[in-house]
Coordinates of C-alpha atoms and ligand atoms in Angstrom, one line a residue:
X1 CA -21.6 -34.6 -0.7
X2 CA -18.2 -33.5 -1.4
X3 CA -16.8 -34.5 -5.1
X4 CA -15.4 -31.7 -6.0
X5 CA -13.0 -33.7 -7.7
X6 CA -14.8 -36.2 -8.6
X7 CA -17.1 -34.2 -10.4
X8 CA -14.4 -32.0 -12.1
X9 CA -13.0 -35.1 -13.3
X10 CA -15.6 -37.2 -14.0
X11 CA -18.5 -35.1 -15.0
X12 CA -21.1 -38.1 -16.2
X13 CA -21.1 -39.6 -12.9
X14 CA -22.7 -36.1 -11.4
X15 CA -26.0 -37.8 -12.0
X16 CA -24.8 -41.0 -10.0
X17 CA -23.9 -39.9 -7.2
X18 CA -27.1 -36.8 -7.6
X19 CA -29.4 -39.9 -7.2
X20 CA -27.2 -41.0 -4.1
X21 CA -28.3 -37.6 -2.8
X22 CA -31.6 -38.1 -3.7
X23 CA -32.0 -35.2 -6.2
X24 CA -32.5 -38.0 -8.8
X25 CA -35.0 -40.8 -8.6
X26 CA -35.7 -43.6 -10.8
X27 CA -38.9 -46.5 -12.2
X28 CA -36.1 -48.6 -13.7
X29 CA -34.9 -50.8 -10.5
X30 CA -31.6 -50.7 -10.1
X31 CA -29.6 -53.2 -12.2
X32 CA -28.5 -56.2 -10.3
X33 CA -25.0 -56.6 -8.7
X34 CA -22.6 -57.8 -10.7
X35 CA -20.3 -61.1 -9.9
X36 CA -16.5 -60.2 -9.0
X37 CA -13.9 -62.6 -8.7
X38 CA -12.1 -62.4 -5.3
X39 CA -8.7 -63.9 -6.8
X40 CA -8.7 -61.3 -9.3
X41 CA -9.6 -58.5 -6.5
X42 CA -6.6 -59.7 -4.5
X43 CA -4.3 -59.9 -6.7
X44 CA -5.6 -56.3 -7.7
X45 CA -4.9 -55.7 -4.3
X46 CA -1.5 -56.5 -4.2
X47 CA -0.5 -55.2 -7.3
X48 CA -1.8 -51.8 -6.1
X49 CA 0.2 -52.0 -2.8
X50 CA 3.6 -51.5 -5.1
X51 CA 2.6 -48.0 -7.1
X52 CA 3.3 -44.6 -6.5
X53 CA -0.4 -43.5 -5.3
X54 CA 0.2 -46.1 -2.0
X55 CA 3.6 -44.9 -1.3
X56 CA 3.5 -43.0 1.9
X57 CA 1.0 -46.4 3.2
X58 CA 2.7 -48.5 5.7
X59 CA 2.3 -52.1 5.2
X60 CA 0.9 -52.5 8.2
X61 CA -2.0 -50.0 7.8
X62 CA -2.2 -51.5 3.7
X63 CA -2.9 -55.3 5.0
X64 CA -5.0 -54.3 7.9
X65 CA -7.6 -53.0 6.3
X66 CA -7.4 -54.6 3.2
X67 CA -10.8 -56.0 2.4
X68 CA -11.0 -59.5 1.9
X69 CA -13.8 -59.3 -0.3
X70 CA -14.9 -56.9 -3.1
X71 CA -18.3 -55.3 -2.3
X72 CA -20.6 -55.1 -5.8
X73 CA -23.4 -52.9 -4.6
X74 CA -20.7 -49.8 -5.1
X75 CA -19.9 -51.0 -8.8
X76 CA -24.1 -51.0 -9.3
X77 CA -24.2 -47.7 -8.3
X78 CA -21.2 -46.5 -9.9
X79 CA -23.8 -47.5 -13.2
X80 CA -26.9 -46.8 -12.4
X81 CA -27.9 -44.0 -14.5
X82 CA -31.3 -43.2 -13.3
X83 CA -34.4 -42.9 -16.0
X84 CA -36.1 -39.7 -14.3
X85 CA -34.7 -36.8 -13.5
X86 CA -36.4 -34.7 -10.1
X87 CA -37.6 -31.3 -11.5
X88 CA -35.8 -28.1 -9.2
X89 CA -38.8 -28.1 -7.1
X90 CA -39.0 -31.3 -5.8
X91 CA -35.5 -31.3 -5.2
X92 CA -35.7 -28.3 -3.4
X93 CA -38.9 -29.2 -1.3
X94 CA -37.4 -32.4 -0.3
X95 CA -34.1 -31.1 1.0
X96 CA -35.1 -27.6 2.6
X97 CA -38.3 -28.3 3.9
X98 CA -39.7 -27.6 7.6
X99 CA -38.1 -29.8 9.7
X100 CA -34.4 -29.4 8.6
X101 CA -35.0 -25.6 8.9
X102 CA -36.3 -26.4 12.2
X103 CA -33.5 -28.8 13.1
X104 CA -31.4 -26.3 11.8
X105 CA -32.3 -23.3 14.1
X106 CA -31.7 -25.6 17.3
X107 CA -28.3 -26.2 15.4
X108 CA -27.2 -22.4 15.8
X109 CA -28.7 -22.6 19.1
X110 CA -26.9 -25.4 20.7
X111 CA -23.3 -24.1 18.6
X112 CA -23.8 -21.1 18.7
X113 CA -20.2 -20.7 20.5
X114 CA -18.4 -22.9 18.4
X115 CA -20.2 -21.2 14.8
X116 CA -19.2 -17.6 16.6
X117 CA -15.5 -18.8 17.2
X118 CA -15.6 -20.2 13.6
X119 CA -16.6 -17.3 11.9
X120 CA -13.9 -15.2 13.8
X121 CA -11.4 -17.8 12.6
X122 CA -12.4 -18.1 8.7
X123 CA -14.8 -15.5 8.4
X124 CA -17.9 -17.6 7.5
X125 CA -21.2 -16.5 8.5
X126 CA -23.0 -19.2 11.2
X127 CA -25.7 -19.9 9.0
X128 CA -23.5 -20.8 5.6
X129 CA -21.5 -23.3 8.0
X130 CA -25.0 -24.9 9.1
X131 CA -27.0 -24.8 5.1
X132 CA -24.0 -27.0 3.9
X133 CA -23.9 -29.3 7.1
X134 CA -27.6 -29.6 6.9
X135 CA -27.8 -30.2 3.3
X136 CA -24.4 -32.6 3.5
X137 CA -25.5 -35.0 6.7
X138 CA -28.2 -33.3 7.8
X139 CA -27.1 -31.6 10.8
X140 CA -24.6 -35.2 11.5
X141 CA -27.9 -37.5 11.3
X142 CA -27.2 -39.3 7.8
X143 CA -23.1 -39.8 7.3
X144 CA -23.5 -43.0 4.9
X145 CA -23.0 -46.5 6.2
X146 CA -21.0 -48.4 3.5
X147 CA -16.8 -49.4 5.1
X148 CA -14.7 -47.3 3.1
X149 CA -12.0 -49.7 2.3
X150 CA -14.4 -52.0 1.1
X151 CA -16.0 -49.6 -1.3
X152 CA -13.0 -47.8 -1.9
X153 CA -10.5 -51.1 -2.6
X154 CA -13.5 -52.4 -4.8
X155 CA -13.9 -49.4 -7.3
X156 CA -10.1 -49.0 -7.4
X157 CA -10.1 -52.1 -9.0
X158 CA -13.2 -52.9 -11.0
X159 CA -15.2 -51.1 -14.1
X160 CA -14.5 -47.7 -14.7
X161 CA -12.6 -45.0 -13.0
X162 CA -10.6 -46.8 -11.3
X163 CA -7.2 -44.6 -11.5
X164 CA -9.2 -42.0 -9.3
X165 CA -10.6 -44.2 -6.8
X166 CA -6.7 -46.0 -5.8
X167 CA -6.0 -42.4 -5.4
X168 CA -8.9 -41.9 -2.9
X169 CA -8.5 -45.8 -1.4
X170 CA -4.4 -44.4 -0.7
X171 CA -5.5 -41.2 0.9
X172 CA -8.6 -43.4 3.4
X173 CA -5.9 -45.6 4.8
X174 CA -3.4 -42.5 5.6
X175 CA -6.3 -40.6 7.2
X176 CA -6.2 -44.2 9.3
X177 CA -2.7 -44.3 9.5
X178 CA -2.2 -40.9 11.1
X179 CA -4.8 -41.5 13.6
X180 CA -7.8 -39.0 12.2
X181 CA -10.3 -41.3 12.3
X182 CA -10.8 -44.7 13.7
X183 CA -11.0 -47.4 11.6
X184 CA -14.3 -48.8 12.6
X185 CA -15.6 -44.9 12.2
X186 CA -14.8 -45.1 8.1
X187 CA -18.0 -45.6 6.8
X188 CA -20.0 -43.2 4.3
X189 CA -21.7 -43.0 1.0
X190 CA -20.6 -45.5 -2.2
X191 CA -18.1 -43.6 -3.5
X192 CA -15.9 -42.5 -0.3
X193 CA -17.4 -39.4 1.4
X194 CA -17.6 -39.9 4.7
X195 CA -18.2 -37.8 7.9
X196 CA -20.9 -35.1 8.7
X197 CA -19.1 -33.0 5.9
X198 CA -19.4 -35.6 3.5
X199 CA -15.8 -35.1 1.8
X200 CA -13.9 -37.3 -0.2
X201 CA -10.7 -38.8 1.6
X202 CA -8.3 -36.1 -0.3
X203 CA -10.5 -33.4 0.2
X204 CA -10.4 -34.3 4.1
X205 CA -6.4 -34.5 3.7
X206 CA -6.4 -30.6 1.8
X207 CA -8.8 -29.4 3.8
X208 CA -9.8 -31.0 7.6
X209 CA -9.1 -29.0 10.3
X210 CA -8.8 -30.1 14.2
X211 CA -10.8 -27.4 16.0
X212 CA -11.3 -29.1 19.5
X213 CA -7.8 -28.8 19.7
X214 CA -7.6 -32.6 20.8
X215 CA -4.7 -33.1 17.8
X216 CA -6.8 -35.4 15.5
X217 CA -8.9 -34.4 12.3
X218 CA -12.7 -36.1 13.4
X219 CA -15.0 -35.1 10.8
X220 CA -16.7 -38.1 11.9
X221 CA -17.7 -37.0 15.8
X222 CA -16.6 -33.9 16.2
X223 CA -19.2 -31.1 15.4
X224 CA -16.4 -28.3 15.9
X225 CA -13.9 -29.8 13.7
X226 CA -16.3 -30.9 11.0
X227 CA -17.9 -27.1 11.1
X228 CA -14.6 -25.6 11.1
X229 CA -13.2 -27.9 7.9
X230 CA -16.7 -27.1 6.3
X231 CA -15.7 -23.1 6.8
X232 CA -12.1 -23.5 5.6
X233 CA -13.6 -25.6 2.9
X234 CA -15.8 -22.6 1.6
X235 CA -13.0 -20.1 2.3
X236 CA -10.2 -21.7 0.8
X237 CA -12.5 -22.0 -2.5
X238 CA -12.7 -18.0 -2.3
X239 CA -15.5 -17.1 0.0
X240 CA -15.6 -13.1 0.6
X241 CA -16.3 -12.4 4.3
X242 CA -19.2 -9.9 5.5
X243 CA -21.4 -10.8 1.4
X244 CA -24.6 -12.8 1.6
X245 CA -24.7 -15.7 -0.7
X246 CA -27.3 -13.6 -3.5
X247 CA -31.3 -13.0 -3.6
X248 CA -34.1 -14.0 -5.2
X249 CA -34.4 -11.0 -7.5
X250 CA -37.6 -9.6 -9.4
X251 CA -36.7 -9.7 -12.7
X252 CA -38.0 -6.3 -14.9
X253 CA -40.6 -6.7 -17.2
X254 CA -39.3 -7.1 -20.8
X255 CA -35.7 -8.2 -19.9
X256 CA -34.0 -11.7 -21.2
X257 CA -31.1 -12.9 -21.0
X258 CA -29.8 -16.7 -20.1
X259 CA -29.3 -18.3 -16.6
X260 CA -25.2 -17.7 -16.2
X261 CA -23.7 -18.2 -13.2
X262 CA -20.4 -17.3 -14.3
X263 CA -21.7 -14.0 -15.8
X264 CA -21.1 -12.1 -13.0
X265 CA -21.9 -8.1 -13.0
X266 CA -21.6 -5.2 -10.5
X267 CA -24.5 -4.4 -8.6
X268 CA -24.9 -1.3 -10.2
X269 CA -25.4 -2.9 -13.7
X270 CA -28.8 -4.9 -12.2
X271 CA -29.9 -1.7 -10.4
X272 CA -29.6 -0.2 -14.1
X273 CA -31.3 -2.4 -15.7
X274 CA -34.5 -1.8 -13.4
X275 CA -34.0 -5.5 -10.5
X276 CA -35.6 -5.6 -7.4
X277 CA -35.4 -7.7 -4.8
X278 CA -38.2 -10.3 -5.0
X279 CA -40.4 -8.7 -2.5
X280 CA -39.7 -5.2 -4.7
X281 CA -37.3 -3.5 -2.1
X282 CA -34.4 -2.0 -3.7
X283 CA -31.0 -4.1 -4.3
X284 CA -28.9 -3.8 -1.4
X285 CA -25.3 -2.7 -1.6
X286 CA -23.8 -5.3 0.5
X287 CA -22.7 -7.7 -2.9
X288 CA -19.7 -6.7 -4.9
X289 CA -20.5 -8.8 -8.5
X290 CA -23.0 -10.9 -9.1
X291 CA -25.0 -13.4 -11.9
X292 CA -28.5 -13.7 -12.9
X293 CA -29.3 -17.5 -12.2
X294 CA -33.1 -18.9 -13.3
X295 CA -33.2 -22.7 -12.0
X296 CA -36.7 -23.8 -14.3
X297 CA -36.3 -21.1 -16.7
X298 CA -37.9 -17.7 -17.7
X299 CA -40.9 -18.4 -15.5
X300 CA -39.8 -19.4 -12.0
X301 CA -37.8 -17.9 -9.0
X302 CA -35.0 -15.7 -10.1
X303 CA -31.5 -15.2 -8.1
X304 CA -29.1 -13.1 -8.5
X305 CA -26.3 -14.9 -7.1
X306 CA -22.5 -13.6 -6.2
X307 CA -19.3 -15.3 -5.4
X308 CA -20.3 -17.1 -2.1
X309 CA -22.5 -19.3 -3.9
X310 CA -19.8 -20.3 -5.9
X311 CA -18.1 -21.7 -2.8
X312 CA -21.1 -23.8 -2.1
X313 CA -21.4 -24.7 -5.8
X314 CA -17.9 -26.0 -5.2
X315 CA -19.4 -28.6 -2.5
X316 CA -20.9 -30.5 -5.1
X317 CA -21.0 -29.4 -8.8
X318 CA -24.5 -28.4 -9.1
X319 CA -26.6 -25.4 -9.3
X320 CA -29.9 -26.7 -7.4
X321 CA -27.7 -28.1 -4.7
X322 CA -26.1 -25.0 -4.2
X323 CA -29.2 -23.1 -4.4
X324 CA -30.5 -25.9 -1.3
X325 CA -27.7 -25.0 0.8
X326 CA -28.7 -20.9 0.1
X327 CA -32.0 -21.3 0.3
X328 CA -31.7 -23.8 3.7
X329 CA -28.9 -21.0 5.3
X330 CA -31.7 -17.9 4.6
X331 CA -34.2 -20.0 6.5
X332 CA -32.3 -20.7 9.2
X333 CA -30.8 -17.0 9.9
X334 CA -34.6 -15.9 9.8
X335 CA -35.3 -18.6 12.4
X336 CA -38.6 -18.9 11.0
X337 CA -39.2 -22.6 9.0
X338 CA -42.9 -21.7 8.8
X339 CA -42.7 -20.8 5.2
X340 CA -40.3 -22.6 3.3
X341 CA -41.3 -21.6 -0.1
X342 CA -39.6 -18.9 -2.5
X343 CA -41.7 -15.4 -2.9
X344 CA -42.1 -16.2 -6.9
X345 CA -44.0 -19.5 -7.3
X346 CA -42.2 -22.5 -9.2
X347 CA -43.8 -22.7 -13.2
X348 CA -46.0 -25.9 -12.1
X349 CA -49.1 -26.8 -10.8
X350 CA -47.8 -29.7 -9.0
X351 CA -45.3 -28.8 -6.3
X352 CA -42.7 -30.7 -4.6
X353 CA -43.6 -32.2 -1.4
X354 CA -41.5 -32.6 2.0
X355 CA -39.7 -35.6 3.7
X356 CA -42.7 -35.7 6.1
X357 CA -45.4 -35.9 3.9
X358 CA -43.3 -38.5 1.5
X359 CA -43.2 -40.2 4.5
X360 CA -47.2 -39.5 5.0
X361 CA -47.7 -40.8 1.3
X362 CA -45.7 -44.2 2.0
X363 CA -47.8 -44.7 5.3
X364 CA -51.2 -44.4 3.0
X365 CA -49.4 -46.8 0.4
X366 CA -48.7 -49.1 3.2
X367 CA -51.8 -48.9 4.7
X368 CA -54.0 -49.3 1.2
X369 CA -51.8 -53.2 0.9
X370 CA -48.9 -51.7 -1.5
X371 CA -45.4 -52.8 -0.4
X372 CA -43.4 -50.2 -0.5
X373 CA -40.5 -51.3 2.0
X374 CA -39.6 -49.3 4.7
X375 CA -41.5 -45.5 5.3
X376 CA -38.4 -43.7 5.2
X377 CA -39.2 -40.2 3.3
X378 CA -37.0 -41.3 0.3
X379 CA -39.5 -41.6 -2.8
X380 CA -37.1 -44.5 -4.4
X381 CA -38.4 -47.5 -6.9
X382 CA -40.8 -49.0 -4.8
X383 CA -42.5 -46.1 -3.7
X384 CA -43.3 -44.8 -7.2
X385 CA -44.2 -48.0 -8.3
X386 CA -46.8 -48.4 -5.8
X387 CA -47.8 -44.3 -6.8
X388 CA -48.1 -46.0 -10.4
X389 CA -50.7 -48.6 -9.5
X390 CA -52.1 -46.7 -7.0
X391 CA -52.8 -44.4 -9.5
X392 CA -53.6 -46.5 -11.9
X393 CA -56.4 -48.2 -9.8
X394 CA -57.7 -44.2 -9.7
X395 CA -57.9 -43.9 -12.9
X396 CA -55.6 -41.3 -12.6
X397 CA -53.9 -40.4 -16.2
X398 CA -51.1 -40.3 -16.6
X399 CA -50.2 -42.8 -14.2
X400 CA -46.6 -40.8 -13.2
X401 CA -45.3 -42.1 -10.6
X402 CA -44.7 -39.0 -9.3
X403 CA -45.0 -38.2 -5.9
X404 CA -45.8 -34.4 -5.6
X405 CA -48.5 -32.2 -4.2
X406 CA -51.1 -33.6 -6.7
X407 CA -50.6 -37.3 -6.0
X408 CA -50.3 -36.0 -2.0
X409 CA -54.1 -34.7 -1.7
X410 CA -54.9 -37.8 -3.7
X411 CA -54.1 -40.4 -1.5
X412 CA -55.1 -38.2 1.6
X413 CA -58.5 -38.4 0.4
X414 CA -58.4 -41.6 0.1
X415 CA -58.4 -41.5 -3.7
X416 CA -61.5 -40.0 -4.2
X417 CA -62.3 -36.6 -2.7
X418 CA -63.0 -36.7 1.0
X419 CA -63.1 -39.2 2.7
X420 CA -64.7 -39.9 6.2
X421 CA -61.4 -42.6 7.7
X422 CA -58.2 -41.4 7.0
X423 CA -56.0 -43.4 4.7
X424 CA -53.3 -42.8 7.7
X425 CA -55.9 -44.7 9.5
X426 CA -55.2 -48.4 10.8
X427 CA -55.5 -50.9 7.9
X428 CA -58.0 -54.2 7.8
X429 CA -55.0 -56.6 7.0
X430 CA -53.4 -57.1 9.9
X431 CA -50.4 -58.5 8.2
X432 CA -49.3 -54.8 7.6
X433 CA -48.6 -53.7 10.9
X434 CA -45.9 -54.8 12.5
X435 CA -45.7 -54.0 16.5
X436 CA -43.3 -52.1 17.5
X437 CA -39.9 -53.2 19.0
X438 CA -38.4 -49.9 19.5
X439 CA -38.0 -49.7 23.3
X440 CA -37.4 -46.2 23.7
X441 CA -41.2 -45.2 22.4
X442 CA -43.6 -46.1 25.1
X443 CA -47.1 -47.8 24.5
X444 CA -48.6 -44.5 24.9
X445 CA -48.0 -40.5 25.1
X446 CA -49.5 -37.6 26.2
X447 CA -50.9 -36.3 23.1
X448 CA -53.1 -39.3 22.0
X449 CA -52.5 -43.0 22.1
X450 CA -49.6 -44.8 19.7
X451 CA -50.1 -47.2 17.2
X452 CA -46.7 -47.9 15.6
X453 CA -43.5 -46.6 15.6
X454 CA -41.0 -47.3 12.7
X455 CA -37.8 -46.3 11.9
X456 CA -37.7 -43.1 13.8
X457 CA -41.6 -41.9 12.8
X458 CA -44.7 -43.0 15.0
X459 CA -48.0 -42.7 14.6
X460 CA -50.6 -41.1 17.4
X461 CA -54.5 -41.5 17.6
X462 CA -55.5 -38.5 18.8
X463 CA -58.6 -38.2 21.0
X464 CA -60.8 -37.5 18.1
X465 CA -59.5 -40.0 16.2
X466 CA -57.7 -38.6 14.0
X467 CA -54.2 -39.8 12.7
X468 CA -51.1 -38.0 13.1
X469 CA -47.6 -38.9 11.8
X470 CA -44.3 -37.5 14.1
X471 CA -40.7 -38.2 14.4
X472 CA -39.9 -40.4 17.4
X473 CA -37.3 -37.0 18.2
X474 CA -39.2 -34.3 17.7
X475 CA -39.9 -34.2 21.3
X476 CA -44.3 -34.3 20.7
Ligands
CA501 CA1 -10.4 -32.7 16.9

């Protein structure tokens, strides 16, 4: 998500709007909404009308969209500070895992036109354009679904912050006023970024570009223009046409010194001082300057890293997201998502897991009677709640609540070793099913026979009765 601004400003709230991302997760639940008075709000309202940020809003546009009632959820989230922190490798598994890379390669398929076209234009390779759209929206499937104005009009006028959010709530209703985006289409995440670029209203006024040539701005549902802002975006922040983003390095034996990105050296100065690429081939010559990053420390994956993934550390603020959208755009240039890992192994014994097996986990929760809401990949409260008594009722020490590879072959086995039924497998209670309402998945497919379908993710029987777990999309 785009707060470049936001973050500059306001660097605390990086861990807020991290957790929207999900590179943050939390036990504490989050605090309760708070009461807002709507007389105050209005009258907020039309005090704000009046100043100097909302000049250049027509009354027309001002009133029409006005909320008529605060929204509290976005002042909860504005501060929730979550307890637990996810280490680098669970953020990383999560968000460049198999199927993104996957969904990612048909990406450059089906644009490849449009990404070729872009990159004569702005000079941004194909595969930076789709790491950042992949790791924003994911590829235009998750654009946020909170009303702008609402959020927007609410935080401009409540708790803290507020001076930069009337400047954000001005700049949503001129993107309305000038006819970018439809009103109905200005939805996105609590704070304001919106669209399958995820940027903040003024960032979208700087930096969105029409591409389709149809003479409106729609980072909402037009791939070309939201690919072409998100290459104007990186080059406008100093991307150097023709580099690659960095590579994991081999460090030599014996050397130190700290994880700097802003310590940038020639090329020459690493080939000196005895790097390798990870996989031991020489450096290439194909960076001008570059800095030694080291996410978990001395022990894990080392990069050295050069000025393009500065441009995607712009995007957001933060060195693991950058590294994401990096890591994601390798993958998906190789057009291989077989192997998602990095060559030098993370410094833990418990590795982060992907979206489809936290899905996999929450389908076992459900399944052993723990209520962990919806199965929808996102290890949030509930979910590692139920890990806690899950684990608890293992005798597992310490009961974590963390959901990684550890907890994963765990609850495959059932909790105890192997097990003869998969804990994927249909439960006793029949209160935890619910049939399935989804029309478009049939009662049956050719591959085995299905069992439930939930929020985009079914499950099959196979003929050996076996259970397998796959997206209602993916085409199986
Ligand atoms: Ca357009």
């Amino acid at each position: 998500m785009s707060y470049m601004t936001f973050n500059k400003t306001f660097a605390p709230l990086t861990i807020a709007i991290g957790c929207v991302l999900g590179s943050t997760t939390a036990m504490a639940a989050k605090p309760a909404d708070p009461y807002l008075s709507n007389s105050e709000f209005q009258q907020c309202l039309d005090r704000l009308k009046g100043t100097s940020d909302f000049r250049g809003v027509d009354s027309f546009t001002f009133n029409n969209y006005r909320p008529s009632q605060p929204d509290p959820s976005v002042i909860s989230s504005l501060n929730y500070q979550p307890e637990f922190q996810k280490d680098v490798w669970d953020y990383l598994a999560s968000l460049v895992d198999k199927e993104r890379v996957e969904d990612g390669i048909r990406a450059k398929r089906q644009w490849g036109d449009t990404l070729r076209q872009i990159e004569a234009r702005y000079g941004v390779k194909p595969e930076h354009v789709l790491g950042v759209w992949g790791v924003e929206s994911n590829f235009g499937q998750t654009l946020g679904k909170k009303p702008l104005f609402d959020s927007l009009a609410t935080l401009s006028c409540f708790d803290r912050r507020q001076s930069y959010f009337r400047g954000e709530f001005a700049n949503a209703l001129k993107i309305v006023q000038q006819g970018d985006i439809a009103p109905n289409d200005m939805n996105g995440s609590w704070a304001g970024a919106f669209g399958q670029t995820q940027f903040m209203p003024s960032t979208f006024l700087e930096l969105a570009v029409d591409f389709d040539g149809d003479g409106r701005r729609d980072l909402v549902n037009s791939v070309p223009d939201a690919l072409a802002s998100t290459a104007n975006f990186l080059s406008k922040r100093g991307y150097r046409s023709g580099e690659p983003w960095g590579y994991e390095v081999k460090k030599p034996s014996g050397f130190w010194a700290a994880s700097n990105r802003k310590d940038k050296k020639s090329m020459s100065y690493w080939r000196g001082k005895g790097f390798t690429l990870a996989n031991g081939s020489p450096l290439p010559y194909d960076l001008d300057q570059a800095a030694l990053i080291m996410p978990a420390g001395e022990q894990g994956p080392a990069f050295l890293v050069g000025k393009n993934f500065d441009t995607f550390y712009s995007y957001n603020a933060s060195e693991n997201y950058a590294l994401a959208i990096a890591h994601l755009s390798d993958l998906i240039a190789r057009g291989d998502s077989s192997k998602t890992d990095f060559i030098t192994a993370w410094p833990t014994d418990d590795p982060g897991i992907s979206r489809l097996q936290s899905r996999e986990i929450q389908q076992a929760l459900l399944n052993a009677g723990y209520d962990i809401g919806e199965v929808d990949g996102m290890i949030g409260d509930n979910t590692r709640a139920a890990i806690v008594k899950y684990q608890t009722s293992k005798g597992v020490y310490p009961a974590d609540g963390h959901a990684g590879q550890k907890f994963y072959n765990l609850i495959m086995q059932g909790g105890h070793g192997s097990s003869a039924q998969s804990p994927l497998y249909a439960p006793k209670r029949s209160s935890v099913w619910q049939p399935s309402t989804n029309p478009s998945v049939s009662s049956s497919d050719n591959m085995g026979k299905l069992i439930e379908s939930k929020q985009g993710y079914r499950r099959i029987v196979n003929a050996d009765g076996s259970i397998r777990l796959v997206r209602v999309d993916a085409g199986e």
